[in-house]
């Protein structure tokens, strides 16, 4: 048995967990660990340019692959820089293991150089955290961390490692545990048959059902089962922002995303439904509007791996706490096609189609196209969809561009749409695209961003150069913090407080070129499609495509604050209430 | 108002996870007592929480999700006993103190210290009883109080003990 130090044991444990990529940034408290990385070749370390980007990259990798993303940062500023990334992963339940260096044990609590209380700072935004107390416990803690990160409701786990725990002179026998014992952690057990029966009976009785699927279906790898259920019932399906791709967007039963900027027909369907089956979605306030006025006529079934999410916001008739795939299989086994009210559901589907025809996504885009010279942001996404055959991984930042991407790129597969839904973190797009590209070097990976967001992690263009990551960056440049501007237009009488850059934007083409990449600028609608094709076809180059879009465009539909799910603005001049 | 008992791992940061949960989610704690149990790897907490029933059920779920929390029990939903201990310091004579103790029923009192012109009395009772008693004390002479927070335990078969360890393979 080869002896290891705490530092080498830590890296060896990651290798035993089949970790291939460790995103990180070195510093004093982590130097023993970095020395251990140097002396092995199983785990590859990726040097980013900012710790926030390390976490986002690991996060993108985790979202795209379903594996646990892994991060290493130093103590103090390294740890605090990682916080935004950890919070982002926490809000979207993404499995990560984040290892932070810490000052030596005897210095903890003395305000030592680069000491921060990482256990304390990260507590509200982690699923769990560990402080290493002896080098010998490192293999077991790593094992626990991975299990906790990926089972049940996934989430980030922090391992805080005081420098003396990685002392290269302290050696011990290394053994990686096969399993671990934890009396205080368990994953949800089987759902009782009677609950399944109740759910099935509601599904069979429904005349106006909606299947409302969220990120839990993606994380739970349950898309196939969802498709089967939709098919058997011929029921309409809506996805949340986090759930896009859980159900194919080009499927005839798909009625679009719901919520704040969901489609008219999806929000109307939620309002008028007589049964809502929530699958791996948590009735987030962006998808319910006012909970007191939420879908009052609908019975509700809630399937979630987290019982804390059930009846947190909305009371339900049947709760199904557990693994989505398993539970859906149980339902599929029990549901009797003959009992389903097909005739009523047919009428329901027609009603939804009617809504789509009156206020569906493209309804006024076409008239606009006719009159305009400027490029509409929606058209850029449509063009991107065409050039990539709808098959690319799309990461996004946060703002109007994110919503346009969610609305207009029709995701047919899970794990292809990668965005910060819960925390809404500007700066997420580029680093997460790096993580995806590492995992899928032969696929198109595109970051849809805005000139505001991209500047929050733009330094990662350098990381992309170092590791040869030919991601594509589509910058919907509206010369403003567009989403904030939209709110200022709608609610603050057009008083544009601090959303403009006053001619200080960089020349993104030159900027990209200075990092050794390709830059492109597109201002004319007539060249959009051609340039987009050109951009996507440069398989081994990072291309930064700076597209000047109409700065006055708003994202619609938009739910009216405080209202119910049918109260929407559908354009600058039209509303439904 | 609910009484909640929690069995928790004696691990770094465990208590702050439990307490942090309350501040993070905006729940109000009325009292909290914590101490190790006969098993040194475990601590036991009793909490009094002032929230509506729907919130209490959320709190119980969220507590169960905290990984260092081994078991949670809502004492208000089962048959249980609870009591609180308080120490008060009064500026009175021992004779006056004895009189106060006699009148304290159902709170049980005992003089535990007498120094200079100050007397300390130990009180045991339910938390309402202790509340009522403290209210009845003469404001001028009542100088200081410390309370343990509620301690509680289910009766009979209602045990709060850790389940056996589950082995997780992955
Ligand atoms: C780190 C961070 N800071 C602030 C915000 C608030 N915010 C949400 S959208 C937005 C504007 C984003 O501008 P841009 O990236 O240009 O996108 P656009 O809306 O213009 O498409 C801001 C400031 C945020 N989500 N994240
Ligand atoms: Mg912008």
XYZ file of C-alpha atoms and ligand atoms in Angstrom:
774
model
C 0.000 0.000 0.000
C 1.494 3.312 -1.064
C 1.641 5.920 1.618
C 0.183 9.328 0.915
C 0.290 12.761 2.452
C -2.959 14.640 2.994
C -2.325 16.623 -0.193
C -1.599 13.635 -2.394
C -4.415 11.650 -0.773
C -6.824 14.422 -1.707
C -5.862 14.288 -5.373
C -5.720 10.502 -5.379
C -9.206 10.390 -3.909
C -10.421 12.630 -6.746
C -8.813 10.219 -9.218
C -10.554 7.336 -7.440
C -13.796 9.250 -7.929
C -12.946 9.337 -11.667
C -12.501 13.090 -11.665
C -10.794 14.093 -14.896
C -10.884 17.856 -14.609
C -10.235 20.041 -11.618
C -10.926 23.737 -12.220
C -8.979 26.027 -9.967
C -6.518 28.710 -9.029
C -3.513 28.301 -6.732
C -2.407 30.195 -3.644
C -0.491 29.809 -0.386
C -2.848 27.610 1.603
C -3.321 25.237 -1.338
C 0.315 24.875 -2.385
C 0.881 21.400 -0.923
C -2.157 20.262 -2.899
C -0.860 21.918 -6.056
C 2.454 20.140 -5.598
C 0.570 16.854 -5.378
C -1.260 17.699 -8.621
C 2.061 18.274 -10.345
C 3.271 14.809 -9.396
C 0.454 12.826 -10.969
C -1.308 12.696 -14.319
C -4.787 11.352 -13.651
C -6.492 14.564 -12.643
C -5.950 17.484 -15.006
C -5.976 20.912 -13.432
C -7.491 23.736 -15.464
C -6.121 27.140 -14.579
C -8.840 29.753 -14.959
C -8.396 33.509 -14.541
C -10.782 34.074 -11.637
C -12.128 31.642 -9.057
C -15.739 32.525 -9.893
C -15.040 31.199 -13.376
C -13.571 27.984 -11.959
C -16.825 27.244 -10.198
C -18.976 28.214 -13.195
C -16.816 26.045 -15.469
C -17.173 23.046 -13.159
C -20.881 23.835 -12.959
C -21.265 23.908 -16.762
C -19.379 20.640 -16.956
C -21.701 19.108 -14.354
C -24.888 20.354 -16.054
C -23.808 19.059 -19.447
C -22.500 15.672 -18.306
C -24.531 14.857 -15.203
C -21.266 14.232 -13.335
C -19.983 16.078 -10.285
C -17.926 19.202 -11.103
C -14.785 19.727 -9.068
C -13.031 22.924 -7.986
C -9.890 23.829 -6.045
C -9.224 27.303 -4.670
C -6.963 28.815 -2.070
C -8.036 30.351 1.227
C -9.216 33.932 1.791
C -9.768 35.774 -1.488
C -9.698 32.520 -3.455
C -12.504 31.165 -1.339
C -14.559 34.375 -1.361
C -14.195 34.700 -5.145
C -15.676 31.224 -5.430
C -18.779 32.159 -3.441
C -20.868 33.542 -6.320
C -20.206 30.370 -8.257
C -21.179 28.171 -5.328
C -24.393 30.120 -4.746
C -25.224 29.803 -8.441
C -24.841 26.018 -8.286
C -26.774 25.823 -5.031
C -29.808 27.633 -6.394
C -29.963 25.313 -9.404
C -29.120 22.131 -7.425
C -25.938 21.349 -9.333
C -23.575 18.730 -7.876
C -20.155 20.232 -7.157
C -17.287 19.476 -4.804
C -15.391 22.661 -3.990
C -12.103 22.238 -2.157
C -10.800 25.368 -0.462
C -7.410 25.777 1.107
C -7.465 27.137 4.646
C -4.804 28.572 6.938
C -3.104 26.003 9.177
C -5.266 24.685 12.017
C -3.350 26.483 14.748
C -3.916 29.805 12.964
C -7.667 29.441 12.526
C -9.422 32.203 14.404
C -6.399 34.488 14.653
C -7.185 36.676 11.615
C -4.162 35.113 9.951
C -3.046 36.187 6.474
C -5.696 35.111 3.930
C -7.926 33.600 6.553
C -11.670 33.686 6.032
C -14.213 31.494 7.741
C -15.152 29.500 4.649
C -17.366 27.123 6.621
C -19.283 30.139 7.883
C -19.403 32.161 4.671
C -20.534 29.266 2.526
C -22.969 27.712 5.003
C -26.241 29.071 3.592
C -25.287 28.194 0.001
C -23.995 24.636 0.290
C -25.713 21.319 0.636
C -23.048 20.425 3.159
C -19.491 21.316 4.135
C -16.577 19.636 5.853
C -13.616 21.019 7.750
C -10.749 18.533 7.601
C -9.558 17.759 11.118
C -6.961 15.081 10.413
C -5.166 14.118 7.182
C -6.247 10.493 7.597
C -9.931 11.389 7.224
C -9.441 12.956 3.784
C -10.353 9.904 1.643
C -13.533 9.304 3.611
C -14.561 12.947 3.538
C -14.011 13.103 -0.226
C -16.198 10.037 -0.658
C -18.913 11.519 1.516
C -18.700 14.822 -0.316
C -19.263 13.186 -3.712
C -22.147 11.081 -2.455
C -23.853 14.023 -0.811
C -23.279 16.252 -3.865
C -24.895 13.907 -6.363
C -27.600 11.992 -4.506
C -31.070 13.162 -3.454
C -31.441 16.812 -4.337
C -27.964 17.507 -5.703
C -25.935 20.508 -4.608
C -22.491 21.927 -3.933
C -20.350 20.545 -1.097
C -17.361 22.439 0.301
C -14.290 20.756 1.782
C -12.193 23.260 3.725
C -8.622 21.998 4.099
C -6.236 23.649 6.569
C -2.723 23.747 5.182
C -1.226 21.480 7.856
C -3.669 18.735 6.842
C -1.826 18.480 3.524
C 1.707 18.480 4.966
C 3.863 16.434 2.551
C 5.932 15.066 5.449
C 3.007 13.488 7.247
C 2.381 10.154 5.514
C -0.290 7.547 6.146
C -1.769 4.422 4.561
C -4.264 5.375 1.893
C -7.421 3.475 1.221
C -10.403 4.786 -0.692
C -13.648 3.614 0.911
C -16.106 1.676 -1.228
C -19.074 2.825 0.740
C -19.632 5.014 3.721
C -21.845 5.032 6.731
C -23.848 8.126 7.554
C -26.575 8.041 10.143
C -27.668 11.559 9.361
C -28.035 11.340 5.585
C -30.414 9.347 3.507
C -32.066 9.666 0.117
C -35.852 9.549 -0.198
C -37.277 6.058 0.078
C -39.935 4.495 -2.129
C -43.206 6.320 -2.610
C -46.210 4.513 -1.160
C -48.367 2.695 -3.685
C -51.438 4.534 -2.453
C -49.856 7.863 -3.452
C -49.119 6.545 -6.909
C -52.732 5.365 -7.163
C -54.065 8.769 -6.181
C -51.840 10.461 -8.737
C -52.920 8.031 -11.441
C -56.558 8.550 -10.667
C -56.186 12.338 -10.951
C -54.312 11.963 -14.235
C -57.004 9.678 -15.613
C -59.799 12.041 -14.627
C -58.190 15.194 -15.964
C -59.936 17.094 -18.712
C -57.455 19.960 -18.848
C -54.122 18.603 -17.639
C -50.734 20.316 -17.877
C -47.454 18.531 -17.291
C -45.164 21.188 -15.824
C -41.583 19.928 -15.905
C -38.510 21.487 -14.367
C -34.818 20.900 -13.914
C -35.513 17.873 -11.724
C -36.496 15.879 -14.795
C -33.124 16.686 -16.357
C -31.162 15.946 -13.183
C -33.207 12.812 -12.634
C -32.683 11.637 -16.238
C -36.424 11.131 -16.577
C -37.109 12.738 -19.974
C -37.997 9.457 -21.662
C -40.603 8.657 -19.033
C -42.055 12.158 -19.298
C -42.353 11.750 -23.056
C -44.186 8.477 -22.581
C -46.632 9.992 -20.134
C -47.313 12.950 -22.436
C -47.886 10.556 -25.304
C -50.261 8.274 -23.425
C -52.323 11.229 -22.247
C -51.784 13.454 -25.274
C -51.251 16.095 -22.615
C -49.652 19.508 -23.117
C -46.220 19.921 -21.564
C -44.559 23.113 -20.440
C -40.970 23.397 -19.236
C -39.553 25.837 -16.731
C -36.488 27.904 -17.569
C -34.412 25.239 -15.817
C -36.300 22.432 -17.499
C -35.872 23.425 -21.146
C -34.941 20.299 -23.070
C -36.530 17.990 -20.497
C -39.312 17.699 -23.040
C -38.499 18.306 -26.717
C -39.433 21.801 -27.848
C -40.354 20.624 -31.337
C -42.737 17.984 -29.973
C -46.387 18.621 -30.835
C -47.380 18.462 -27.170
C -44.931 21.177 -26.181
C -46.526 24.514 -25.365
C -43.357 26.455 -24.572
C -41.706 27.717 -21.429
C -43.977 29.068 -18.682
C -43.514 31.832 -16.170
C -42.368 35.428 -16.102
C -41.406 35.374 -19.780
C -43.160 32.167 -20.700
C -45.347 31.797 -23.744
C -48.875 33.136 -23.700
C -50.308 29.676 -24.263
C -48.263 28.044 -21.483
C -49.260 30.637 -18.900
C -52.890 30.565 -20.011
C -52.883 26.789 -19.818
C -51.537 26.920 -16.268
C -54.281 29.329 -15.327
C -57.129 27.364 -16.902
C -55.928 23.832 -16.153
C -57.934 21.413 -14.031
C -54.832 19.374 -13.188
C -51.230 20.488 -12.814
C -48.631 17.775 -12.551
C -45.442 19.474 -11.348
C -42.443 17.300 -12.151
C -39.110 18.286 -10.643
C -40.076 21.939 -10.453
C -40.494 23.911 -7.272
C -43.218 26.481 -7.895
C -40.582 29.199 -7.999
C -42.081 32.705 -7.794
C -41.017 33.350 -11.372
C -43.329 30.550 -12.507
C -46.390 31.040 -10.275
C -46.862 34.791 -10.248
C -49.054 35.494 -7.194
C -49.365 32.165 -5.304
C -52.703 33.285 -3.826
C -54.169 33.551 -7.306
C -52.336 30.574 -8.703
C -54.297 28.125 -10.823
C -57.181 28.029 -8.396
C -59.250 25.470 -10.292
C -56.509 22.911 -10.694
C -55.829 19.831 -8.638
C -52.113 19.537 -8.125
C -49.652 16.665 -8.019
C -46.077 17.444 -7.049
C -43.196 15.095 -7.779
C -39.896 16.239 -6.284
C -36.756 14.637 -4.868
C -36.777 17.295 -2.141
C -39.636 17.046 0.332
C -38.743 20.532 1.514
C -39.961 21.818 -1.853
C -43.324 20.122 -1.551
C -46.010 22.393 -0.085
C -43.447 25.137 0.493
C -45.254 27.593 -1.807
C -48.322 25.828 -3.166
C -50.463 23.240 -1.403
C -50.972 20.080 -3.408
C -53.413 17.186 -3.545
C -50.839 14.446 -4.020
C -47.161 14.618 -3.135
C -44.643 12.229 -4.617
C -41.284 12.609 -2.918
C -38.499 10.647 -4.533
C -36.661 9.729 -7.686
C -38.421 11.139 -10.771
C -37.522 8.284 -13.098
C -38.681 5.608 -10.684
C -41.919 7.328 -9.792
C -42.799 8.075 -13.415
C -42.195 4.424 -14.247
C -44.565 3.409 -11.463
C -47.182 5.794 -12.825
C -46.714 4.528 -16.368
C -47.201 0.976 -15.145
C -50.448 1.840 -13.426
C -52.102 4.329 -15.699
C -54.816 2.836 -17.875
C -55.006 4.381 -21.333
C -58.666 3.491 -21.580
C -59.543 5.611 -18.569
C -57.965 8.762 -19.926
C -60.479 11.378 -21.030
C -59.080 11.689 -24.553
C -62.032 13.600 -25.957
C -61.799 16.373 -23.369
C -58.047 16.563 -23.709
C -58.435 16.981 -27.477
C -60.662 19.992 -26.919
C -58.173 21.320 -24.385
C -55.302 21.014 -26.857
C -57.329 22.941 -29.425
C -57.993 25.692 -26.928
C -54.248 25.952 -26.315
C -53.539 26.075 -30.048
C -55.990 28.936 -30.296
C -54.085 30.844 -27.650
C -50.892 30.220 -29.536
C -52.408 31.628 -32.705
C -53.543 34.840 -31.070
C -50.537 35.710 -28.927
C -47.909 33.040 -29.541
C -44.240 33.922 -29.675
C -43.873 34.883 -33.286
C -47.162 36.641 -33.712
C -45.893 40.182 -34.010
C -42.294 39.442 -34.821
C -43.137 38.911 -38.449
C -44.782 42.324 -38.899
C -41.859 43.908 -37.195
C -39.359 42.195 -39.451
C -41.127 43.730 -42.358
C -40.565 47.311 -41.280
C -37.282 47.285 -39.522
C -33.695 47.847 -40.462
C -32.215 46.918 -37.125
C -31.580 43.334 -36.139
C -34.033 42.022 -33.582
C -32.423 39.924 -30.859
C -35.002 37.184 -31.469
C -33.819 36.902 -35.057
C -30.262 36.300 -33.911
C -31.402 33.327 -31.854
C -33.464 32.002 -34.749
C -30.445 32.331 -36.982
C -28.257 30.589 -34.416
C -30.802 27.788 -34.203
C -30.647 27.332 -37.941
C -26.871 27.425 -38.212
C -26.438 24.859 -35.451
C -29.368 22.667 -36.575
C -30.828 23.081 -33.116
C -28.176 20.751 -31.733
C -25.730 23.037 -29.951
C -25.096 23.346 -26.261
C -26.233 26.865 -25.436
C -24.978 28.558 -22.299
C -26.231 31.980 -21.429
C -25.675 34.926 -19.207
C -28.462 36.845 -17.553
C -30.738 39.444 -19.053
C -32.938 39.908 -22.086
C -30.603 37.831 -24.245
C -31.102 34.893 -21.846
C -34.867 35.073 -22.207
C -34.694 35.388 -25.973
C -32.442 32.342 -26.109
C -34.825 30.407 -23.848
C -37.826 31.382 -25.945
C -36.433 31.001 -29.447
C -33.850 28.227 -29.361
C -35.915 25.075 -29.426
C -34.141 22.611 -27.176
C -34.990 19.051 -28.028
C -32.659 17.341 -25.593
C -31.906 17.658 -21.909
C -28.593 19.158 -20.715
C -28.222 21.342 -23.810
C -29.508 24.558 -22.221
C -27.201 25.794 -19.520
C -28.119 28.927 -17.630
C -28.203 30.367 -14.152
C -31.926 30.156 -13.498
C -32.135 30.424 -9.738
C -29.510 32.992 -8.852
C -29.431 34.770 -12.214
C -25.691 35.267 -12.229
C -24.289 37.593 -14.868
C -20.866 36.242 -15.800
C -21.969 32.623 -15.877
C -22.116 32.201 -19.645
C -18.517 32.108 -20.837
C -16.945 30.047 -18.045
C -19.791 27.532 -18.086
C -19.330 27.202 -21.844
C -15.677 26.318 -21.169
C -16.752 23.532 -18.840
C -19.137 22.180 -21.467
C -16.540 22.376 -24.217
C -14.040 20.411 -22.136
C -16.632 17.659 -21.803
C -17.825 17.772 -25.423
C -14.930 18.967 -27.579
C -16.623 17.898 -30.810
C -19.972 19.582 -30.205
C -20.972 23.156 -30.916
C -20.905 25.103 -27.682
C -22.324 28.613 -27.863
C -22.515 31.283 -25.207
C -25.386 33.702 -25.773
C -24.554 36.842 -23.864
C -24.981 40.592 -23.567
C -22.356 43.296 -23.581
C -23.035 43.769 -19.854
C -22.763 40.168 -18.716
C -19.826 39.148 -20.867
C -17.676 41.777 -19.216
C -18.165 40.114 -15.848
C -15.954 37.152 -16.778
C -14.335 38.328 -19.992
C -10.884 37.459 -18.644
C -11.689 33.827 -19.435
C -10.983 34.518 -23.102
C -7.412 33.941 -21.994
C -8.232 30.524 -20.471
C -9.948 29.598 -23.752
C -6.742 30.440 -25.597
C -4.548 28.451 -23.254
C -6.621 25.277 -23.506
C -7.806 25.693 -27.093
C -11.514 25.978 -26.397
C -13.254 27.059 -29.599
C -16.553 28.110 -28.049
C -18.717 30.645 -29.859
C -19.788 33.834 -28.181
C -22.894 35.519 -29.545
C -23.106 38.949 -27.987
C -26.561 40.494 -28.307
C -25.217 43.999 -28.051
C -28.006 46.412 -27.178
C -25.627 48.947 -25.650
C -27.400 48.746 -22.312
C -28.209 46.610 -19.330
C -31.264 45.695 -21.309
C -33.316 43.804 -18.782
C -32.934 46.596 -16.249
C -33.778 49.094 -18.950
C -36.957 47.170 -19.749
C -38.078 47.455 -16.119
C -37.155 51.142 -16.071
C -39.236 51.606 -19.224
C -42.201 49.792 -17.775
C -42.167 50.831 -14.155
C -39.981 53.889 -13.771
C -41.213 56.151 -16.565
C -38.161 55.522 -18.731
C -35.784 57.020 -16.184
C -32.632 55.166 -17.215
C -30.668 55.067 -14.007
C -27.174 53.623 -14.489
C -27.755 51.279 -17.373
C -25.786 52.993 -20.123
C -22.063 52.899 -20.741
C -21.631 56.331 -22.369
C -19.445 55.230 -25.242
C -17.115 53.225 -23.078
C -17.736 49.766 -24.518
C -14.626 48.082 -25.805
C -14.225 47.126 -29.439
C -15.103 43.465 -28.907
C -13.606 42.453 -32.244
C -10.219 43.844 -31.321
C -10.561 42.526 -27.811
C -11.145 38.986 -29.052
C -8.287 39.348 -31.488
C -5.925 40.512 -28.785
C -6.499 37.193 -27.031
C -5.749 35.384 -30.297
C -9.370 34.648 -31.174
C -11.587 35.689 -34.067
C -13.830 38.731 -33.721
C -16.815 39.631 -35.897
C -19.216 42.518 -35.875
C -22.655 42.322 -37.469
C -24.952 45.326 -37.755
C -26.981 44.667 -40.854
C -29.841 42.209 -40.938
C -28.984 41.228 -44.486
C -25.699 39.678 -43.448
C -26.850 38.022 -40.234
C -27.472 34.500 -41.472
C -24.357 34.290 -43.574
C -22.107 35.578 -40.816
C -23.745 33.241 -38.338
C -23.020 30.254 -40.582
C -19.474 31.449 -40.962
C -19.078 31.824 -37.201
C -20.431 28.373 -36.413
C -18.410 26.732 -39.168
C -15.075 27.831 -37.690
C -14.817 24.651 -35.653
C -11.373 25.220 -34.211
C -11.572 28.917 -33.449
C -13.191 30.797 -30.682
C -15.363 33.364 -32.432
C -16.701 36.428 -30.676
C -19.645 37.624 -32.722
C -20.734 41.082 -31.668
C -24.236 41.598 -33.018
C -25.774 45.041 -32.779
C -29.417 44.536 -31.980
C -32.380 46.862 -31.571
C -31.732 48.557 -28.210
C -35.427 49.204 -27.590
C -36.720 45.657 -27.810
C -38.495 44.239 -24.762
C -39.009 40.633 -23.737
C -42.654 39.554 -23.964
C -44.869 38.020 -22.777
C -44.342 39.291 -19.278
C -46.477 38.313 -16.300
C -48.009 41.250 -14.487
C -46.569 41.476 -10.965
C -49.039 40.376 -8.296
C -51.468 38.988 -10.835
C -52.481 35.494 -11.804
C -51.008 33.387 -14.591
C -53.311 34.827 -17.232
C -52.363 38.447 -16.597
C -49.659 39.264 -19.085
C -48.316 42.015 -21.219
C -47.848 40.527 -24.657
C -46.257 43.535 -26.326
C -45.417 47.144 -25.496
C -49.003 48.111 -26.189
C -51.104 45.002 -25.561
C -52.046 43.343 -22.330
C -54.461 40.597 -21.406
C -55.916 42.119 -18.274
C -45.734 27.820 19.406
C -44.032 24.456 18.950
C -41.440 22.555 20.889
C -38.941 20.768 18.693
C -36.289 18.286 19.770
C -33.272 17.714 17.564
C -30.503 15.179 17.733
C -27.452 16.421 15.899
C -23.908 15.327 15.079
C -21.287 16.908 17.286
C -19.437 18.264 14.238
C -17.753 21.588 13.418
C -20.386 24.030 12.286
C -23.351 21.784 13.073
C -25.008 24.163 15.518
C -24.539 27.124 13.214
C -26.212 25.150 10.422
C -29.290 24.647 12.566
C -29.398 28.170 13.936
C -28.445 29.609 10.541
C -31.400 27.866 8.954
C -33.731 29.898 11.156
C -32.215 33.266 10.324
C -31.770 32.368 6.655
C -35.415 31.448 6.204
C -36.787 34.046 8.577
C -38.164 31.714 11.251
C -38.347 32.951 14.848
C -36.731 31.038 17.673
C -38.136 31.771 21.097
C -35.672 29.668 23.042
C -32.930 27.206 22.368
C -31.005 24.865 24.612
C -28.127 22.647 23.525
C -25.934 20.141 25.323
C -24.117 16.876 24.646
C -25.962 13.628 25.337
C -24.813 10.349 26.862
C -23.358 9.638 23.384
C -20.536 12.140 22.999
C -20.853 12.169 19.214
C -24.325 13.662 19.514
C -25.804 16.879 20.834
C -29.423 17.368 21.716
C -31.328 20.591 21.184
C -34.712 21.701 22.342
C -36.215 24.659 20.560
C -39.319 26.680 21.102
C -40.502 28.147 17.827
C -43.182 30.783 17.461
C -44.637 30.115 14.037
C -47.877 28.977 12.451
C -48.480 25.304 11.798
C -47.745 25.460 8.060
C -44.428 27.132 8.822
C -43.633 24.551 11.494
C -44.036 21.743 8.994
C -41.644 23.571 6.621
C -39.200 24.013 9.514
C -39.310 20.300 10.306
C -38.624 19.433 6.667
C -35.791 21.914 6.387
C -34.270 20.680 9.652
C -34.379 17.119 8.399
C -32.488 18.222 5.303
C -29.578 19.579 7.346
C -27.045 16.831 6.993
C -25.722 17.051 10.551
C -29.240 16.617 11.907
C -29.797 12.974 12.816
C -33.382 13.059 14.132
C -36.100 15.639 14.608
C -39.175 15.337 16.779
C -42.075 17.739 17.149
C -42.770 17.468 20.881
C -45.983 19.417 20.454
C -47.457 16.591 18.412
C -46.747 13.804 20.850
C -47.233 13.351 24.552
C -44.229 14.931 26.187
C -42.993 16.638 29.287
C -41.027 19.831 29.380
C -39.582 22.152 31.937
C -37.373 25.117 32.307
C -34.804 26.154 34.866
C -34.177 29.764 35.803
C -31.856 31.522 38.204
C -32.884 34.914 39.553
C -30.919 37.372 41.593
C -32.891 39.550 43.989
C -32.006 42.243 46.455
C -33.858 40.780 49.425
C -33.230 39.051 52.721
C -33.202 35.279 53.028
C -36.410 35.493 54.974
C -38.118 37.375 52.159
C -36.691 34.854 49.704
C -38.187 31.952 51.572
C -41.556 33.659 51.528
C -41.336 34.165 47.777
C -40.488 30.506 47.277
C -43.448 29.433 49.351
C -45.757 31.510 47.188
C -44.163 30.356 43.946
C -46.188 27.166 43.478
C -46.358 25.400 41.029
C -42.837 26.658 40.343
C -40.363 24.909 42.611
C -37.729 27.208 44.084
C -34.604 26.914 46.185
C -32.068 29.391 47.517
C -28.707 28.573 45.948
C -26.591 31.529 46.976
C -26.601 34.413 49.389
C -23.899 37.036 49.167
C -23.877 40.587 50.542
C -27.449 41.783 50.247
C -28.201 39.561 47.238
C -30.001 36.232 47.090
C -30.050 33.829 44.167
C -32.997 31.512 43.701
C -33.163 28.498 41.421
C -36.601 27.915 39.858
C -37.986 24.928 38.011
C -41.308 24.850 36.185
C -42.984 24.803 32.820
C -42.029 27.826 30.787
C -45.424 29.497 31.306
C -45.137 28.959 35.007
C -41.669 30.461 35.052
C -42.929 33.361 32.890
C -45.815 34.037 35.249
C -43.652 33.827 38.293
C -41.029 36.230 36.937
C -43.788 38.709 36.066
C -45.033 38.583 39.626
C -41.669 39.580 41.115
C -41.187 43.037 42.533
C -39.464 45.037 39.786
C -37.223 47.052 42.094
C -35.759 44.067 43.804
C -35.504 41.826 40.745
C -32.001 42.377 39.370
C -31.002 39.609 37.000
C -32.358 36.433 35.453
C -30.983 33.616 33.319
C -33.128 30.856 31.867
C -32.150 27.500 30.436
C -34.684 27.591 27.654
C -37.148 24.777 27.497
C -36.001 21.181 27.919
C -38.342 18.505 26.688
C -38.729 14.799 26.101
C -41.426 12.527 24.705
C -43.101 10.198 27.185
C -43.143 6.382 27.119
C -42.286 4.891 23.760
C -41.683 8.277 22.148
C -37.912 8.079 21.935
C -35.605 10.445 20.139
C -32.717 8.190 19.336
C -30.540 7.935 16.285
C -31.520 5.364 13.720
C -28.855 2.863 12.862
C -26.360 4.031 10.291
C -27.328 3.581 6.682
C -24.625 2.443 4.344
C -24.576 4.300 1.076
C -22.807 2.938 -1.944
C -22.544 4.813 -5.147
C -23.993 39.682 -11.046
C -25.282 40.342 -11.363
N -25.435 41.680 -11.140
C -26.592 42.296 -11.451
C -27.648 41.586 -11.981
C -28.971 42.302 -12.312
N -29.224 42.263 -13.773
C -30.056 41.350 -14.319
S -30.117 41.474 -15.986
C -29.058 42.758 -16.004
C -28.651 43.408 -17.306
C -27.821 42.509 -18.131
O -27.294 43.226 -19.216
P -26.714 42.491 -20.470
O -25.775 41.436 -20.059
O -26.197 43.498 -21.430
O -27.999 41.741 -21.038
P -29.292 42.347 -21.755
O -30.380 42.367 -20.734
O -28.945 43.705 -22.232
O -29.574 41.382 -22.842
C -28.668 43.093 -14.715
C -27.772 44.206 -14.373
C -27.453 40.206 -12.171
N -28.434 39.423 -12.627
N -26.278 39.614 -11.891
Mg -27.169 44.473 -22.994
